[in-house]
CSV table of C-alpha atoms and ligand atoms in Angstrom, one decimal:
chain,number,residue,atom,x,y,z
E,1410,UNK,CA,16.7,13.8,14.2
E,1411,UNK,CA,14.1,10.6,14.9
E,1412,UNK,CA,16.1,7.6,15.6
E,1413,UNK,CA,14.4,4.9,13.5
E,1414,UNK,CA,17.1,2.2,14.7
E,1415,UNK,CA,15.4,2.1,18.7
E,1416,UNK,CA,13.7,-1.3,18.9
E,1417,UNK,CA,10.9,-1.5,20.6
E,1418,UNK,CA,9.1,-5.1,21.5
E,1419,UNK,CA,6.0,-5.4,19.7
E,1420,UNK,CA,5.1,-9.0,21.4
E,1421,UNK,CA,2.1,-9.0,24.0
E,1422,UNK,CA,0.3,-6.6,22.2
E,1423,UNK,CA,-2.0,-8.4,19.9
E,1424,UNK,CA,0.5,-7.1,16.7
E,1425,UNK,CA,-0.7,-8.8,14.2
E,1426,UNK,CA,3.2,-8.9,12.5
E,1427,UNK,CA,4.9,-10.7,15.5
E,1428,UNK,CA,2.3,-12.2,17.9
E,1429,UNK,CA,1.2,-14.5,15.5
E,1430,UNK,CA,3.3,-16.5,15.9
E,1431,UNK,CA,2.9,-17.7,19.5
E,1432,UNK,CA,-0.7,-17.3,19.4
E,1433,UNK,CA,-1.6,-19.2,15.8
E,1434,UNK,CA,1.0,-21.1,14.8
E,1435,UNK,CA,3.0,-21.8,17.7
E,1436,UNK,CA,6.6,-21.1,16.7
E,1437,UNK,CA,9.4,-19.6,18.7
E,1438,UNK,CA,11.4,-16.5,17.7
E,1439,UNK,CA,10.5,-15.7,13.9
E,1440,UNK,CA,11.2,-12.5,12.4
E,1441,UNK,CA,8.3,-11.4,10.6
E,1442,UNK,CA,9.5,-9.2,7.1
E,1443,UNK,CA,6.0,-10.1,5.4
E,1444,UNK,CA,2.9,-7.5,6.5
E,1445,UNK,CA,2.8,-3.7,5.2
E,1446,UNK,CA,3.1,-2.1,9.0
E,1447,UNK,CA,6.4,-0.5,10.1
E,1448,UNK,CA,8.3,-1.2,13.6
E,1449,UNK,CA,8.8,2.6,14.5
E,1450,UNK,CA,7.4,4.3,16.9
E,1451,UNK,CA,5.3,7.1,15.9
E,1452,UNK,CA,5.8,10.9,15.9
E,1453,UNK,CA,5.8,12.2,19.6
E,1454,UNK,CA,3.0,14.4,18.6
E,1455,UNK,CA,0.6,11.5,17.4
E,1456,UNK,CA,1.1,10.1,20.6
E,1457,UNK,CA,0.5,13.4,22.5
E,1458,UNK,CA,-3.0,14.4,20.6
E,1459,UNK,CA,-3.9,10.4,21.7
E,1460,UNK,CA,-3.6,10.9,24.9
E,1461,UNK,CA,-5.0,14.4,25.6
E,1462,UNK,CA,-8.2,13.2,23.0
E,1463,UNK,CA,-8.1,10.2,25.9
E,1464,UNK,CA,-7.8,12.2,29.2
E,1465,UNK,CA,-11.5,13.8,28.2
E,1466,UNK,CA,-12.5,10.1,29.2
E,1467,UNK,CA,-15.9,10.0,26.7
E,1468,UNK,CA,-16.0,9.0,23.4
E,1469,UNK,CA,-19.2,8.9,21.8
E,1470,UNK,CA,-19.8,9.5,17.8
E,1471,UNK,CA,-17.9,12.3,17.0
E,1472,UNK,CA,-18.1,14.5,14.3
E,1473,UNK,CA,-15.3,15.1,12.1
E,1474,UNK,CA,-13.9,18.4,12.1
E,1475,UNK,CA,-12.8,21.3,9.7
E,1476,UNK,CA,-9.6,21.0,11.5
E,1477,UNK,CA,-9.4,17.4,9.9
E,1478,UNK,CA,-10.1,18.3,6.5
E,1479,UNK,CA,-8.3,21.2,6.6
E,1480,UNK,CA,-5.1,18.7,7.4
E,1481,UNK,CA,-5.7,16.8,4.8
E,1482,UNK,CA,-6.4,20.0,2.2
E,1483,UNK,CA,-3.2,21.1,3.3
E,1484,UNK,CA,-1.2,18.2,3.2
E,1485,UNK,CA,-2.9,17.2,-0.3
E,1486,UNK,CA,-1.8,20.1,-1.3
E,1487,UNK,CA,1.6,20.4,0.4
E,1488,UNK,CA,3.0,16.9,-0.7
E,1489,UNK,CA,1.2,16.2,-4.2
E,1490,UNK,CA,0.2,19.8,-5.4
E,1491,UNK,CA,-3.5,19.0,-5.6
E,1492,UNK,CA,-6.2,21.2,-4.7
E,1493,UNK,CA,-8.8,19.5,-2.6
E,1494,UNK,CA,-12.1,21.1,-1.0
E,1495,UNK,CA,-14.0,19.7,1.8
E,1496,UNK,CA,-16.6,18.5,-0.3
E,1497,UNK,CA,-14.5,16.2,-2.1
E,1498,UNK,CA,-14.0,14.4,1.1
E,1499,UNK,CA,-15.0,11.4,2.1
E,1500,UNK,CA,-14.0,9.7,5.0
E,1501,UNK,CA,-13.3,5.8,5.4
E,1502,UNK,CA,-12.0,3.6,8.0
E,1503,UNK,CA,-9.5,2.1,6.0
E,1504,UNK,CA,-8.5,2.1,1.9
E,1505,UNK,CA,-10.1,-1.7,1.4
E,1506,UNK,CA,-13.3,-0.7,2.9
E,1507,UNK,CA,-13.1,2.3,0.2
E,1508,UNK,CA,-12.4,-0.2,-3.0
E,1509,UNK,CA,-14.8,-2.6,-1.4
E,1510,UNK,CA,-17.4,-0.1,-0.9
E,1511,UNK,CA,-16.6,1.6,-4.2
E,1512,UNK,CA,-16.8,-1.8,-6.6
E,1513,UNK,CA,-20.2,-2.8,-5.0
E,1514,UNK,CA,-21.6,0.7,-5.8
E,1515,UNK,CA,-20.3,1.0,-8.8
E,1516,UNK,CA,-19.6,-2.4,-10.5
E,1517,UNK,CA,-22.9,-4.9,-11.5
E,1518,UNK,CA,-22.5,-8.3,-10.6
E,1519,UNK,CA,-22.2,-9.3,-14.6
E,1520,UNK,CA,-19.5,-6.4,-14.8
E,1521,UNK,CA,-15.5,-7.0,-14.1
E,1522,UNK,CA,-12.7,-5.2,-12.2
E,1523,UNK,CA,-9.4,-4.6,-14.2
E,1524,UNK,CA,-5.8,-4.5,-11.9
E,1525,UNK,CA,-2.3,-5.2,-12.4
E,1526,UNK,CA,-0.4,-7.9,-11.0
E,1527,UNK,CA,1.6,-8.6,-9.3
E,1528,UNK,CA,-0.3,-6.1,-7.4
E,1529,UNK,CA,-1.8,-6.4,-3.5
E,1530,UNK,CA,-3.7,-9.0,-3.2
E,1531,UNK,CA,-7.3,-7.2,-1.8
E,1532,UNK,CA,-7.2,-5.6,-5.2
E,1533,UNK,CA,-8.6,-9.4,-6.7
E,1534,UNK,CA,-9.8,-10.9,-3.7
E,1535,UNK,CA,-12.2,-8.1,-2.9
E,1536,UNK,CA,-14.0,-8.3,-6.6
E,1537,UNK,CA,-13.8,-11.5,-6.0
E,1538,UNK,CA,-15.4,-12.0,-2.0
E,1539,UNK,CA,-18.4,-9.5,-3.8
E,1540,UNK,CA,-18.5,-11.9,-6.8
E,1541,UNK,CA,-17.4,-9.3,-9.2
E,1542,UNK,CA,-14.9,-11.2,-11.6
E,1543,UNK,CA,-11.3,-9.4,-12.6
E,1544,UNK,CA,-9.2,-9.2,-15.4
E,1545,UNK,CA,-5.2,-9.1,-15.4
E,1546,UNK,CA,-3.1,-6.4,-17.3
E,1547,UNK,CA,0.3,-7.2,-16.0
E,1548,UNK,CA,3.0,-5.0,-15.1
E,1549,UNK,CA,5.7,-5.2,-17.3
E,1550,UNK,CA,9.8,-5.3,-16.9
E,1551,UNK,CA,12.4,-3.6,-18.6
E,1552,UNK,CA,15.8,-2.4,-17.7
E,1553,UNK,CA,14.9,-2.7,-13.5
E,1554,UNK,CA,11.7,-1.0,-13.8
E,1555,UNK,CA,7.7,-2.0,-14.0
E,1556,UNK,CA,5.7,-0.6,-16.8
E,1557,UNK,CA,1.7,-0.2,-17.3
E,1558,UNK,CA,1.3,-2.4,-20.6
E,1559,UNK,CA,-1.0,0.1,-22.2
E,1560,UNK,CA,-1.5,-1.6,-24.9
E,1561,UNK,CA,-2.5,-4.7,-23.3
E,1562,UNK,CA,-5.1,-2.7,-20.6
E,1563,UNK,CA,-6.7,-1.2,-24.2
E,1564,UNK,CA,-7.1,-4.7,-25.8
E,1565,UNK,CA,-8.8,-5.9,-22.9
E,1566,UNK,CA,-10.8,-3.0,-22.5
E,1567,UNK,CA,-12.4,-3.1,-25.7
E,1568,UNK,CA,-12.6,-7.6,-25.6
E,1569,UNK,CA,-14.4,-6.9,-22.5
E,1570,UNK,CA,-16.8,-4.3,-22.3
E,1571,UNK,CA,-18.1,-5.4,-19.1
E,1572,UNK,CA,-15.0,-4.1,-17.4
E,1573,UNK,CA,-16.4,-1.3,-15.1
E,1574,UNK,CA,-13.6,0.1,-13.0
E,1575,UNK,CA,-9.6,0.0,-13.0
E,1576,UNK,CA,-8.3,-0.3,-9.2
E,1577,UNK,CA,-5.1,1.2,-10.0
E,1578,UNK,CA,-1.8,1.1,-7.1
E,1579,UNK,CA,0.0,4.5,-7.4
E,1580,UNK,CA,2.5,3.8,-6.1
E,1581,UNK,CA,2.3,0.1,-6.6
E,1582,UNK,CA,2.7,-2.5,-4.3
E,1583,UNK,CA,4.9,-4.7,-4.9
E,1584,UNK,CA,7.0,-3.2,-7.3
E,1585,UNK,CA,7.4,0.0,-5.7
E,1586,UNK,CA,7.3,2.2,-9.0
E,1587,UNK,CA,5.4,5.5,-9.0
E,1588,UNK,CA,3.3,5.9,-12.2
E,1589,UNK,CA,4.4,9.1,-14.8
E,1590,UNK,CA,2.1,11.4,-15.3
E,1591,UNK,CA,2.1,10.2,-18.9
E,1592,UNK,CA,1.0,7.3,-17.6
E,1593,UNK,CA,-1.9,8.2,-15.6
E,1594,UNK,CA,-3.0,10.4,-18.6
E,1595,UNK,CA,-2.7,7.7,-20.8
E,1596,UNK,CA,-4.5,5.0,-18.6
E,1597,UNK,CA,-7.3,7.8,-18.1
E,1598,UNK,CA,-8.0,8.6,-22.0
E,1599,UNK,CA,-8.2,4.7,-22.3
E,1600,UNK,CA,-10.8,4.2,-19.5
E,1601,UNK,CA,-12.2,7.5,-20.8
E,1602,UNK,CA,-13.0,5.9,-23.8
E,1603,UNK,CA,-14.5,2.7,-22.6
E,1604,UNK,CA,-16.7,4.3,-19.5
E,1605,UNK,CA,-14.9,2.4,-17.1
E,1606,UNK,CA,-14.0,4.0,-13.4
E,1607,UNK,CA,-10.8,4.6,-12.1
E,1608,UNK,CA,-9.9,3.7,-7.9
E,1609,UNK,CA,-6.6,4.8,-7.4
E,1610,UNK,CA,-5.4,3.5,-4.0
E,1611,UNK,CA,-2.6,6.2,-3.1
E,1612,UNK,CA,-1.5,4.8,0.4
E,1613,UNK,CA,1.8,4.5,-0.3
E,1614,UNK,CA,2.1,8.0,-1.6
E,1615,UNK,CA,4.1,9.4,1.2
E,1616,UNK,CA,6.7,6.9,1.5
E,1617,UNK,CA,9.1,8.3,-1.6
E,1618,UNK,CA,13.1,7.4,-2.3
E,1619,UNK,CA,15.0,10.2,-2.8
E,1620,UNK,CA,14.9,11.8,-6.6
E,1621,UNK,CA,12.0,9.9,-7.3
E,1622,UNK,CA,8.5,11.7,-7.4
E,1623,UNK,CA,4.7,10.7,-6.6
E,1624,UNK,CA,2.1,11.7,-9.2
E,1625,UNK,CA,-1.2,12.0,-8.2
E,1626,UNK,CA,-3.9,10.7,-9.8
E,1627,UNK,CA,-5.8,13.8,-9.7
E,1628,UNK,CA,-2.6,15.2,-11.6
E,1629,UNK,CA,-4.1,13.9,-14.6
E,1630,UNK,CA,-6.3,16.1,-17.0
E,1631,UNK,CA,-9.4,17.6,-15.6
E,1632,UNK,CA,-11.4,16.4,-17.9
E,1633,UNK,CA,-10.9,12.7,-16.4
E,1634,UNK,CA,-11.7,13.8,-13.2
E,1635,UNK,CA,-15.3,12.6,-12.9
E,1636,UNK,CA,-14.3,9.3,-13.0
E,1637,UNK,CA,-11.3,9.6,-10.7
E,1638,UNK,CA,-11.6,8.3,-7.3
E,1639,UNK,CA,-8.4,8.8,-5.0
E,1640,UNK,CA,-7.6,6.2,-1.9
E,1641,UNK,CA,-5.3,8.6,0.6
E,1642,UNK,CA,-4.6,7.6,3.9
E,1643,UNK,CA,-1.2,8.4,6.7
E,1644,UNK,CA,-1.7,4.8,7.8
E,1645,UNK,CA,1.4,3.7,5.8
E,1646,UNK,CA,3.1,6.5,6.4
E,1647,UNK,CA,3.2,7.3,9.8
E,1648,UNK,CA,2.4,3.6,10.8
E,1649,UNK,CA,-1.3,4.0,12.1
E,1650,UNK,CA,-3.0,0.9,10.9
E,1651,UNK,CA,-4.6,0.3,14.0
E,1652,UNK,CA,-6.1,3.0,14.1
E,1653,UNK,CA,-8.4,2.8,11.3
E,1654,UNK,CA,-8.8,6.0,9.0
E,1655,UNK,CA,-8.5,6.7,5.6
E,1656,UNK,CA,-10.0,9.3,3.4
E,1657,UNK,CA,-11.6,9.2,-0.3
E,1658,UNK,CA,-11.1,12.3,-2.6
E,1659,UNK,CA,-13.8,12.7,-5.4
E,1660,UNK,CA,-14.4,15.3,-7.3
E,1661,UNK,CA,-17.6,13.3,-9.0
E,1662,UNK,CA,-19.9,15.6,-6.3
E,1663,UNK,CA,-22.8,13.3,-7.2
E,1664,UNK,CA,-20.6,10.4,-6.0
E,1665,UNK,CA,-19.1,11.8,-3.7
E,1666,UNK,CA,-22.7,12.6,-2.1
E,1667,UNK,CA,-23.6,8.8,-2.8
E,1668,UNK,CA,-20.9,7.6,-1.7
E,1669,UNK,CA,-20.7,9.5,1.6
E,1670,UNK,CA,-24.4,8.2,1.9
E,1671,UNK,CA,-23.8,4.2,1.0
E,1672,UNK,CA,-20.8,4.6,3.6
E,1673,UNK,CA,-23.0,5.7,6.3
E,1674,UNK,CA,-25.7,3.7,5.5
E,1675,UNK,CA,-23.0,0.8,5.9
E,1676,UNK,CA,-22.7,1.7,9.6
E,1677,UNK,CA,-19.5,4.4,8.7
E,1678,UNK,CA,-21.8,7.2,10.6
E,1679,UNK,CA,-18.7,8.5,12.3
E,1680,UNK,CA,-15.1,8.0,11.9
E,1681,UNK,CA,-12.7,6.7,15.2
E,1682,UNK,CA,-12.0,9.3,17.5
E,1683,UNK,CA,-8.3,8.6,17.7
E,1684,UNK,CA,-7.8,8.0,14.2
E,1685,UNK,CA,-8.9,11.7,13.3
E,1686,UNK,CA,-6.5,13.1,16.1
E,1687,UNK,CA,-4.0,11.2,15.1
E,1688,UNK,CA,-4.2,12.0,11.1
E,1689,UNK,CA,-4.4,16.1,12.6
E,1690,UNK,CA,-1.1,15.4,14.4
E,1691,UNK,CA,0.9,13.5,11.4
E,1692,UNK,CA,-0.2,15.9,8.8
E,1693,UNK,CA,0.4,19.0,10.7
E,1694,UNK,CA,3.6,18.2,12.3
E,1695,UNK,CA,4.8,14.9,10.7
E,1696,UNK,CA,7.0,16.6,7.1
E,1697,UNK,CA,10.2,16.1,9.0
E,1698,UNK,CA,9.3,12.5,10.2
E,1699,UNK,CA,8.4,11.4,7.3
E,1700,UNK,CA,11.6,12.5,5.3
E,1701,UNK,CA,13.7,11.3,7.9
E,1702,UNK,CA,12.0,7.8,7.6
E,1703,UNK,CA,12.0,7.6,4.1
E,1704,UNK,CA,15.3,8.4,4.6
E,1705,UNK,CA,16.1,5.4,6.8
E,1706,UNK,CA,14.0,3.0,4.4
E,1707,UNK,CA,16.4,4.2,1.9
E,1708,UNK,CA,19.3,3.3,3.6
E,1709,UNK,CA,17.8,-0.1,4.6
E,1710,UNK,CA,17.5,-0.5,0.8
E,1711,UNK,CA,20.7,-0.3,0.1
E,1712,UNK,CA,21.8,-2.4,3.0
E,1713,UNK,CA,19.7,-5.3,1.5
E,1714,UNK,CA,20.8,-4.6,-1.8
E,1715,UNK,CA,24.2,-5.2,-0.7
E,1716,UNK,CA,23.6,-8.4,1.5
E,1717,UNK,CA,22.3,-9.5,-1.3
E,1718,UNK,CA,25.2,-9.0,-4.0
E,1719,UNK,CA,27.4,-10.4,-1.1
E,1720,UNK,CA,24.9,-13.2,-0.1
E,1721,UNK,CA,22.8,-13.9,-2.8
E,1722,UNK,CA,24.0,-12.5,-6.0
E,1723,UNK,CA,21.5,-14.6,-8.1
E,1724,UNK,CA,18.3,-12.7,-6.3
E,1725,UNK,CA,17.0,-10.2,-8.9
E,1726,UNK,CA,16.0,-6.5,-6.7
E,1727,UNK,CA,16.1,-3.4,-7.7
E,1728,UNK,CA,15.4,-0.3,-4.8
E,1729,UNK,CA,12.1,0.5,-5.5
E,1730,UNK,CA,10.6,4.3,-6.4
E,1731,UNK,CA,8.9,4.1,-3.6
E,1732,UNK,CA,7.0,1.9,-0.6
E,1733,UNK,CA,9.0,0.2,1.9
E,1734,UNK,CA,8.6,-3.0,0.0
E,1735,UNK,CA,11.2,-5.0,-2.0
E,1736,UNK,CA,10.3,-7.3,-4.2
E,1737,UNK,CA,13.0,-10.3,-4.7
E,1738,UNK,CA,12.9,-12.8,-7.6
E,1739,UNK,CA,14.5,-15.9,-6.5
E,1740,UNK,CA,13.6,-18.0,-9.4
E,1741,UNK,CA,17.6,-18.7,-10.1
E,1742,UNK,CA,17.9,-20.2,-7.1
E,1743,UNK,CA,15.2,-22.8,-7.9
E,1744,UNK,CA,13.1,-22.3,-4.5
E,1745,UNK,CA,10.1,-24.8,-4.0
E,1746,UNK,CA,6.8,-22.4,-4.3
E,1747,UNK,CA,6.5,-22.7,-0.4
E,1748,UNK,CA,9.0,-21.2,0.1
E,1749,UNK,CA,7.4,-18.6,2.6
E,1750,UNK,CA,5.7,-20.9,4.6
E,1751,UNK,CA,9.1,-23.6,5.2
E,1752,UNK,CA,11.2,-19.8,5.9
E,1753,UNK,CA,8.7,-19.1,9.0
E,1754,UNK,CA,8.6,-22.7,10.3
E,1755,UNK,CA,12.6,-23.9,9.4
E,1756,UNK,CA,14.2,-20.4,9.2
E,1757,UNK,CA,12.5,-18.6,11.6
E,1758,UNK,CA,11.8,-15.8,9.6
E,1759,UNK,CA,8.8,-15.0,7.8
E,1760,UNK,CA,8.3,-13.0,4.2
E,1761,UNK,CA,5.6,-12.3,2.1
E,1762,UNK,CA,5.2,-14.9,-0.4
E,1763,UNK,CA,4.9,-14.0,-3.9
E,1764,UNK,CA,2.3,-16.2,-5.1
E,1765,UNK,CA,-0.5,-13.9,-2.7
E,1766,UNK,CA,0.2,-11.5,-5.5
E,1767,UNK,CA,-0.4,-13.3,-8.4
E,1768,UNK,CA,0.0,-17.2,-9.6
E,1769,UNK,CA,3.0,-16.3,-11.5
E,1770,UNK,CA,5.4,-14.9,-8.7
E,1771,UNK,CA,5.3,-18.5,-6.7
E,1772,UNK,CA,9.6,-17.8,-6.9
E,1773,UNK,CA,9.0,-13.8,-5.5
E,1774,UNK,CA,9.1,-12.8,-2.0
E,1775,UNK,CA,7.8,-9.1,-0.6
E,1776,UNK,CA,10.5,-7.8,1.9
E,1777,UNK,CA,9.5,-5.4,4.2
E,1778,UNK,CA,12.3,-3.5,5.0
E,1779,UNK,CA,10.5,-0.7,7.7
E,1780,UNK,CA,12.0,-2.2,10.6
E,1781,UNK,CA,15.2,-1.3,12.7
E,1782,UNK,CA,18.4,-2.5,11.0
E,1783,UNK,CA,19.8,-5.0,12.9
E,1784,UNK,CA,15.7,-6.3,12.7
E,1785,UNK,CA,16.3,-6.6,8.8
E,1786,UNK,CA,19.7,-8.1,9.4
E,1787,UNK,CA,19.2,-10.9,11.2
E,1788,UNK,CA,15.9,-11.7,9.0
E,1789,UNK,CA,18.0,-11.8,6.1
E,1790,UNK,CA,21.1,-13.8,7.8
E,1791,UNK,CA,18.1,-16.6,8.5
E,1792,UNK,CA,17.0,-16.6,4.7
E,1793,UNK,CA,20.5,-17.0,3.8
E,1794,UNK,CA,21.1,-19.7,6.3
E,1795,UNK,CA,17.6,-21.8,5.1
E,1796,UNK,CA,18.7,-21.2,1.7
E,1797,UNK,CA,22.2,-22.9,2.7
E,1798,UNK,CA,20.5,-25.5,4.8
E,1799,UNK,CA,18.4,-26.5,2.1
E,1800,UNK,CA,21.0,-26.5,-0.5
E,1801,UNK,CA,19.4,-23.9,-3.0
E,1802,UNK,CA,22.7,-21.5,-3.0
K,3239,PLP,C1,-1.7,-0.8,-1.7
K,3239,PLP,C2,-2.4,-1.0,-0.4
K,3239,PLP,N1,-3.7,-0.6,-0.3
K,3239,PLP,C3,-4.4,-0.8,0.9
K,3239,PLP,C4,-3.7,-1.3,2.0
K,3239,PLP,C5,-4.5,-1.5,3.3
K,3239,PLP,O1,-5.1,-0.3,3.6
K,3239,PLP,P1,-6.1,-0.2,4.8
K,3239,PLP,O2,-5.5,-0.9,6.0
K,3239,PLP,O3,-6.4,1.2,4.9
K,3239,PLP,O4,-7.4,-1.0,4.4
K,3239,PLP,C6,-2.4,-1.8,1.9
K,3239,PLP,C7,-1.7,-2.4,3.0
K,3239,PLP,O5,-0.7,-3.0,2.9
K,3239,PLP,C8,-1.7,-1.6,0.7
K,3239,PLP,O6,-0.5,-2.0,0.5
């Protein structure tokens, strides 16, 4: 058994999550519930295959190894029953870098990007940092679950024909549902139709409740699968930001070749040395860890559920499919739209604010609930108490 509930301080080491606030904004003590990065330690074995890659004391470009894609083949295969080969690889320093890379290759300036918010905010702000403008198909909400609005995506798609590529989040971030497969087909006969290409950023894959299920993408009908890019990465998953790897699996093999080419010619010529140990570790010897985890984010789920019936019954959350990301509605409550920013500096605790994800969720706020326990406890005590403070409950 991993014990998810040992704290360990993060402060002093440059974490982006908890040293910002001494070294930026210069506030004492704040929890920080807002970034997508996890306060567990890693799997003794990451650690292990980082330190023995270390002891060799030189680390000049390095080649990646068939040990490397043969973890990710295997775990590909072993998690989301997809067949990958090696030459459907290609490797990335991080999923952004891939859309980033992917929408300047692919997308002409005059042509847009299609998403669906709320949704993470790089998926806009990366179209829009290369000029590339983007359209909105929102989510919809029924019965405590998110929904692609088919109908809507079509509509646009065929008003617009200068939308090049859907960046789809499967699963999505921050809703936390995991797209059916009748849903991926669907979205892929659509895009199909109009010639657009499909990015679908899978980095939250591994990090599954219990009884629910992650498609895959490359699930969908072969046919699709030329226009089918796939995002992976065990960043999320086994908490290895830092560390910068990700992988890209395309079974295009003329863009997978360009795409392997632009990368490098971008200055990706090699991938970091610790990153591909550490993906070999957590995909060889990480299944346990990563049930066990999901089985603590679970838990810490339910935990806020019920704060939040006990606390702060008019919240709207329901426990996401997947992600450790909740997304809370406090719109009854009548919260001013900065409502982030007054929780770091009043309350001392920090969430994501809504609005990042999309003008209309100014009343939302992303929890991030991969923390120890008592960590999300006290967070949520200090949101209750600035809500009390400021007479909103
Ligand atoms: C949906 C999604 N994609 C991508 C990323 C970032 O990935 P990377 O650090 O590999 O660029 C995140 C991080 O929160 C995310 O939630």
């Amino acid at each position: 058994m991993y014990n998810f509930n040992q704290s360990i301080s993060r402060i002093g080491s440059n974490c982006t999550k908890w040293d910002r606030y001494a070294n930026r904004y210069h506030i004492e003590d704040v929890i920080p519930l807002w970034v997508a990065d996890m306060d567990f330690t890693c799997l003794a074995e990451v650690k292990e295959a980082i330190i023995k890659r270390a002891e060799h004391q030189i680390y000049g470009y390095t080649d990646p190894s068939e040990e490397l894609y043969a973890a990710i083949i295997n775990w590909e295969k072993r998690q989301h029953g997809i067949e990958v080969e090696p030459d459907d690889i290609v490797l990335n320093t991080g999923v952004v870098y891939g859309f980033y890379t992917l929408i300047d290759m692919l997308v002409q300036k005059h042509e847009k990007v299609i998403v669906q918010n709320p949704v993470y905010p790089p998926f806009f702000n990366t179209p829009y940092s290369l000029n590339r403008d983007v359209v909105f198909n929102p989510l919809c909400y029924k019965n405590g679950h998110y929904y692609m609005n088919l109908e809507d995506f079509e509509q646009k798609l065929k008003e617009q024909p200068e939308i090049r590529m859907f960046i789809m989040c499967n699963p999505h971030n921050p809703t936390g549902q995991c797209h059916t497969l009748e849903e991926i087909n669907s979205i892929m006969e659509i895009c199909e139709r109009y010639n657009v290409w499909v990015v679908s950023d899978e980095i939250h894959a591994d990090i599954i409740m219990p009884n629910q299920k992650h498609i895959s993408s490359y699930r969908c009908d072969e046919r699709y699968w030329n226009r089918l890019i796939l995002l992976g990465s065990p960043t999320k998953t086994f908490n290895l930001a830092g560390l910068k790897i990700s992988y890209a699996i395309v079974k295009n093999h003329e863009l997978q070749k360009e795409f392997a080419r632009v990368a490098k010619a971008n200055g990706l010529s090699s991938v970091n040395i610790f990153g591909i140990e550490a993906l070999i570790a957590a995909y060889t010897y990480g299944d346990q860890w990563r049930e066990e985890c999901c089985s603590y984010i679970y838990e810490n789920f339910l935990f806020l559920k019920q704060f939040i019936e006990e606390n702060m019954p008019l919240v709207k959350f329901d426990i996401p499919e997947a992600t450790y990301l909740a997304w809370l509605d406090f719109t009854a409550y009548n919260v001013p739209d900065d409502m982030a920013e007054r929780l770091k500096y009043e309350g001392h605790v920090e969430l994501q604010a809504g609005i990042g994800f999309g003008m209309a969720y100014s009343k939302y706020q992303r929890v991030n609930v991969a923390c120890p326990r008592s960590t999300l406890e006290e967070g949520m005590k200090r949101v209750k108490k600035w809500l009390e403070m400021n007479q909103y409950l």
